[in-house]
Short mmCIF file of C-alpha atoms in Angstrom, two decimals:
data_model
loop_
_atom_site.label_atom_id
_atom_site.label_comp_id
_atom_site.label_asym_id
_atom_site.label_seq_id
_atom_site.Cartn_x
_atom_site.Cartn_y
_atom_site.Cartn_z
CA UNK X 952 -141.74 -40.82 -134.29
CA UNK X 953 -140.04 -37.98 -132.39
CA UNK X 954 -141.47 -34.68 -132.53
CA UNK X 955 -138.94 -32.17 -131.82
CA UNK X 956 -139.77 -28.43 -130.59
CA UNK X 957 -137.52 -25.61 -130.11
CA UNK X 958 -138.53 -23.18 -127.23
CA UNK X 959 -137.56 -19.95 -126.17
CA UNK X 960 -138.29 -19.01 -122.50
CA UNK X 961 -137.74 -15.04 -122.04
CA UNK X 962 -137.80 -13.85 -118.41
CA UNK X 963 -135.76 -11.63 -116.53
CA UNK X 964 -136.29 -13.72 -113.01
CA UNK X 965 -134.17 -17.20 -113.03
CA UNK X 966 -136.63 -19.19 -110.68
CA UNK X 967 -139.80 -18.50 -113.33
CA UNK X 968 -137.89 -19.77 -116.02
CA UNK X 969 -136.18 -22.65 -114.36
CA UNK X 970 -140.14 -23.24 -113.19
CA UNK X 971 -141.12 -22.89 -117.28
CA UNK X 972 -138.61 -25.22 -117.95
CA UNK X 973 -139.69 -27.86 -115.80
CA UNK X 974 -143.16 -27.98 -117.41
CA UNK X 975 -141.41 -28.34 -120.74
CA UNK X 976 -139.91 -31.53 -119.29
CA UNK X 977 -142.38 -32.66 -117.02
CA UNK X 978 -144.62 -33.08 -120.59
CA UNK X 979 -141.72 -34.42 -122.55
CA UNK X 980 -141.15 -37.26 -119.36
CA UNK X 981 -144.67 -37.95 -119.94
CA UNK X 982 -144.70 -38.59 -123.40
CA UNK X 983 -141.34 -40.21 -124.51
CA UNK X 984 -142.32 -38.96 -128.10
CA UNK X 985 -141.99 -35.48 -127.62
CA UNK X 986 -138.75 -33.64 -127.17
CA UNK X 987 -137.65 -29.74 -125.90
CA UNK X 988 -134.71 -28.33 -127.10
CA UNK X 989 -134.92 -25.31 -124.33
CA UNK X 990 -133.08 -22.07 -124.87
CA UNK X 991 -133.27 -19.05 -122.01
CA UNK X 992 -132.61 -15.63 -122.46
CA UNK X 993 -133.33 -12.74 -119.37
CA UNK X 994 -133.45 -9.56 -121.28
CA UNK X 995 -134.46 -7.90 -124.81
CA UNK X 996 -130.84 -8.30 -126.24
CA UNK X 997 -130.26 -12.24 -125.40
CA UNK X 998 -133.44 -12.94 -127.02
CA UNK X 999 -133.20 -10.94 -130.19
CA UNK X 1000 -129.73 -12.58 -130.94
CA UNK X 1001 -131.50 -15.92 -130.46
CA UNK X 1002 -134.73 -15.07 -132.05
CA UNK X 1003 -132.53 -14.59 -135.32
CA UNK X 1004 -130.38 -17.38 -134.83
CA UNK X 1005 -132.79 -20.20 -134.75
CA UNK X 1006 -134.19 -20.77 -138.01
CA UNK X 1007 -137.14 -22.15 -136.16
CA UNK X 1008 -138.68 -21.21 -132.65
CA UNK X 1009 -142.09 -23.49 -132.20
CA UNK X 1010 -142.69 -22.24 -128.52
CA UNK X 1011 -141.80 -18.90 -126.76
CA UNK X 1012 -142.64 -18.21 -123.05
CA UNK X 1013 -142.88 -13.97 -123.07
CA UNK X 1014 -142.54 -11.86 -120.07
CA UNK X 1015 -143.57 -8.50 -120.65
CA UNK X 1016 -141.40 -6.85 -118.11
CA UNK X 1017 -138.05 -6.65 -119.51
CA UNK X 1018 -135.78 -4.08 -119.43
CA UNK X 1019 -135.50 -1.91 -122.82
CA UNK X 1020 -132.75 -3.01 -125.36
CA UNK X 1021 -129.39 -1.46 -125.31
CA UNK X 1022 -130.02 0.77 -128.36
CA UNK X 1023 -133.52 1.55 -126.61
CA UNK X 1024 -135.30 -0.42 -130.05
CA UNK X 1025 -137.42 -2.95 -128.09
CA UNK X 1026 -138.99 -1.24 -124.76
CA UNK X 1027 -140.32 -4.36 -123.26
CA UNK X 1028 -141.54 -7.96 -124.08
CA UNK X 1029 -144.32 -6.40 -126.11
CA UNK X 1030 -141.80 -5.41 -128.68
CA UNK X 1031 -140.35 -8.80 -128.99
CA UNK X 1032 -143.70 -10.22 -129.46
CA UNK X 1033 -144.22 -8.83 -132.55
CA UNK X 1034 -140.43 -9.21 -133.42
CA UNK X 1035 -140.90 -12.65 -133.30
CA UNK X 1036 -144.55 -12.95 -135.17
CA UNK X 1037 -142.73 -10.82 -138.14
CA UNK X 1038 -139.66 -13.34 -138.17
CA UNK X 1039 -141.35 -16.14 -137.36
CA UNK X 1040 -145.20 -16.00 -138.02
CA UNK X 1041 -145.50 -20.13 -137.42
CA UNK X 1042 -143.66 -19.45 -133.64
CA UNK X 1043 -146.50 -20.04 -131.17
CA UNK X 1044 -146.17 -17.29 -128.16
CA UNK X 1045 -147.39 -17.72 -124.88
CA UNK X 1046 -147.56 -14.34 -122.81
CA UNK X 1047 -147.03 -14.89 -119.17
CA UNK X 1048 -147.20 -11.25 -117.09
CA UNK X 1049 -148.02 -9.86 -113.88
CA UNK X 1050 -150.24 -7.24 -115.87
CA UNK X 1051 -153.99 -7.93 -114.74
CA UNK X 1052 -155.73 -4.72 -115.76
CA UNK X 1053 -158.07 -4.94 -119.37
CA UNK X 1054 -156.78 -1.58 -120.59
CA UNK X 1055 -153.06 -3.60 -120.58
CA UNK X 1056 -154.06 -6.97 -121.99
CA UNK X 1057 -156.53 -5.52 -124.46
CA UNK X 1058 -153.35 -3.41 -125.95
CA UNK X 1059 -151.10 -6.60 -125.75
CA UNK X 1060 -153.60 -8.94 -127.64
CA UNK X 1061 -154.14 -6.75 -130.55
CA UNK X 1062 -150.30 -6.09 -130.83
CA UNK X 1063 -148.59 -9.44 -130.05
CA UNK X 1064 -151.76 -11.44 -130.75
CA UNK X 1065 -150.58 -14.40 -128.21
CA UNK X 1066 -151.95 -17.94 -128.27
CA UNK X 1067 -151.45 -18.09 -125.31
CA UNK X 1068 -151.72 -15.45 -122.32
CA UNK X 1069 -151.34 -15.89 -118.25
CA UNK X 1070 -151.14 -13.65 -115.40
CA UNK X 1071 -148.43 -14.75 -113.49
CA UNK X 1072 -149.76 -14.31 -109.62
CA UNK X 1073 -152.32 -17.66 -110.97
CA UNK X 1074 -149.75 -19.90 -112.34
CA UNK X 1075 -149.00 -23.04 -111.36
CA UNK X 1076 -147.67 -26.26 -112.12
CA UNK X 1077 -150.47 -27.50 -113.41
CA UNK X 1078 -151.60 -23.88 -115.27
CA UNK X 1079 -148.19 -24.15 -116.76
CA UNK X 1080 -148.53 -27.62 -118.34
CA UNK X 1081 -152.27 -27.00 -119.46
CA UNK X 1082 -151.22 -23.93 -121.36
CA UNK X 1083 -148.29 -25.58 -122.97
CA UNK X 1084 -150.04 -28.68 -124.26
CA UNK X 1085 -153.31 -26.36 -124.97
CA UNK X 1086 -150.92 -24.26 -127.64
CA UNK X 1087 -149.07 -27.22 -128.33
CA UNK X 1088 -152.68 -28.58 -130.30
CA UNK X 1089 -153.17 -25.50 -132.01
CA UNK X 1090 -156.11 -23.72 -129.23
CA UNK X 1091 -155.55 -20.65 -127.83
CA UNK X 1092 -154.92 -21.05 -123.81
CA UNK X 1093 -156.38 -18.16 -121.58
CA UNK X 1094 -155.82 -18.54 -117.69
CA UNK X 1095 -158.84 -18.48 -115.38
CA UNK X 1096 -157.84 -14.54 -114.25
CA UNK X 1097 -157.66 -13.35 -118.17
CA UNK X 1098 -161.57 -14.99 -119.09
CA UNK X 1099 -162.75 -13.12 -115.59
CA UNK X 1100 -161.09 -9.53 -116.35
CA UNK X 1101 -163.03 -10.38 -119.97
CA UNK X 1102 -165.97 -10.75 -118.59
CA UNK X 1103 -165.52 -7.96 -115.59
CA UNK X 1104 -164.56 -5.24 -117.72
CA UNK X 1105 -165.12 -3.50 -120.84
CA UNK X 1106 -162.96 -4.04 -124.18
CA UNK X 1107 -160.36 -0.89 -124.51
CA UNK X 1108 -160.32 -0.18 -128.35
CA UNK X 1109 -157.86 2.58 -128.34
CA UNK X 1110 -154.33 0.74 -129.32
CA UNK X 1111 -151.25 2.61 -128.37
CA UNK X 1112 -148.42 2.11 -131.08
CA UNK X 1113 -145.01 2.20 -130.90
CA UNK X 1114 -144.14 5.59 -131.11
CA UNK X 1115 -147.02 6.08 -127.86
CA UNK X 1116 -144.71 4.24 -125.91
CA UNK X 1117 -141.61 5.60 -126.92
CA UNK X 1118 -143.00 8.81 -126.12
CA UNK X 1119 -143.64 7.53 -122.50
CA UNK X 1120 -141.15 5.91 -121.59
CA UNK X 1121 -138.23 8.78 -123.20
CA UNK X 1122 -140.65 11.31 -120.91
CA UNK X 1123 -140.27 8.41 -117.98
CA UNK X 1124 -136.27 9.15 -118.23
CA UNK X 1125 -136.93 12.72 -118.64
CA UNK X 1126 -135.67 13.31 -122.01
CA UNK X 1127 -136.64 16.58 -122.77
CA UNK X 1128 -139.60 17.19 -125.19
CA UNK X 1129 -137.27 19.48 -127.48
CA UNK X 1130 -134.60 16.56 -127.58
CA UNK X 1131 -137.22 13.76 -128.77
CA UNK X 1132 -137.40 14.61 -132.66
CA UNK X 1133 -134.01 13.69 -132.60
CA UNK X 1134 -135.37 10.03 -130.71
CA UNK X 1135 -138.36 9.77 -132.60
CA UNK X 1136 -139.57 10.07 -135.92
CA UNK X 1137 -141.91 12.90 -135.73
CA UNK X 1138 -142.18 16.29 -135.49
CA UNK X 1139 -142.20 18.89 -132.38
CA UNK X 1140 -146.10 19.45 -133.32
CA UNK X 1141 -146.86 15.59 -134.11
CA UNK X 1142 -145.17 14.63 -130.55
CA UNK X 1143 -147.33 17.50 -128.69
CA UNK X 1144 -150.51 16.08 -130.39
CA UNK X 1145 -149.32 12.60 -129.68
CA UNK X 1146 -149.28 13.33 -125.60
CA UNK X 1147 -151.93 15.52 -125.65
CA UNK X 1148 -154.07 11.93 -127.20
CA UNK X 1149 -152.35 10.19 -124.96
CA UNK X 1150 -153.55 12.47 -122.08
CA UNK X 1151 -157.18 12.39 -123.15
CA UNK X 1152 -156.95 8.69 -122.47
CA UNK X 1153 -155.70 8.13 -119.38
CA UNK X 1154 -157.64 10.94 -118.29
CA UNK X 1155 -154.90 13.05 -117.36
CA UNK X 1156 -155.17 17.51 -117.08
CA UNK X 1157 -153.65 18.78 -120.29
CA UNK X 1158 -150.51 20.42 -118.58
CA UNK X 1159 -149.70 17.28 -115.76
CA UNK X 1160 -146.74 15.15 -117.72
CA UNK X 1161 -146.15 13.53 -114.25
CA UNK X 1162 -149.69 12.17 -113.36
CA UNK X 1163 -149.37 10.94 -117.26
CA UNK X 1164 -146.13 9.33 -116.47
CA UNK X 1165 -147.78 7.71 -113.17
CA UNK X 1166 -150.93 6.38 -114.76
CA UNK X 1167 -148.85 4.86 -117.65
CA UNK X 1168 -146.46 2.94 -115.28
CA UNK X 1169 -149.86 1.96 -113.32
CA UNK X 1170 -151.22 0.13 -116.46
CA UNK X 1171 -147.94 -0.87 -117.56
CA UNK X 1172 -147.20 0.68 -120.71
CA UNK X 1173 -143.92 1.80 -119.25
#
């Protein structure tokens, strides 16, 4: 009997896909009984059209670094992770980044909630396949690099939301603090508590928007 899996591979950089999509078919050479109907999108608007247009994703290979949506919706792969666990709960997601610091992975397994997650600078052909056919049985798949910054450092339990990272990344682009009310759905007051939070924990003085800007870009929340 032929089982049949629809996959989604969402990365910006053509030679890491093409390299995802030779694992897909690497497995399904090895077992005639198992077939890959591959789809590839490179940024946050591709893959929302096709996340809605296939009634049924199985498998989706997420980058994290992607470029924000046109309308500015989806700031990065993180957003389209839990796009596609609200559309498609069943959809198994395997994050593949370059992020390797705990603060970042922490935030991106309690939002996305992966069952799978790699750092990229580890993968290989045979990390790729393992992962894949890991998921593929229902375990969760963590790369060698993810287990060791488990064990290394301590669990971050502040989660930044949505409207955290809005915040940062309109003050990346230098909206203007006055102008974001307009971007976001919060007051003047609620945005000045929200950075002044968000400066207590990056450790950031209360009046340096810059150095808050540079230490959010360092652990990749922008």
């Amino acid at each position: 009997m032929m089982n049949k899996y629809n996959v989604l591979i969402i990365d910006d950089h053509p030679i890491i896909a093409d390299a995802y999509k030779s694992a897909f078919e690497f497995i399904s050479a090895e077992n005639k009984n198992i077939n890959f109907k591959i789809l590839i999108a490179n940024n946050c608007d591709k893959a929302l059209d096709l996340i809605q247009e296939v009634n049924q994703l199985d498998i989706v290979f997420l980058d994290i670094s992607l470029p924000p949506s046109t309308d500015g919706n989806f700031l990065s792969g993180e957003d389209l992770g839990i796009r596609i666990k609200e559309l498609q709960p069943k959809c198994k997601i395997i994050v593949a980044t370059t992020f390797n610091d705990n603060y970042r992975i922490q935030a991106i397994l309690k939002n996305v909630n992966p069952n799978g997650f790699l750092i990229k600078n580890d993968i290989d052909k045979e990390e790729l396949i393992a992962s894949i056919k890991t998921v593929m049985e229902d375990s969760p798949y963590y790369s060698k690099s993810v287990l060791e910054l488990f064990r290394k450092q301590a669990t971050v339990n502040y989660k930044l939301d949505k409207i955290d990272r809005q915040l940062l990344y309109e003050m990346s682009i230098g909206t203007k603090m006055k102008d974001l009310p307009k971007l976001i759905p919060m007051s003047m007051a609620g945005l000045e508590k929200r950075k002044k939070h968000l400066k207590d924990i990056f450790k950031v003085k209360d009046n340096d928007d810059r150095e808050l800007i540079l230490k959010a870009k360092e652990k990749g929340f922008i």
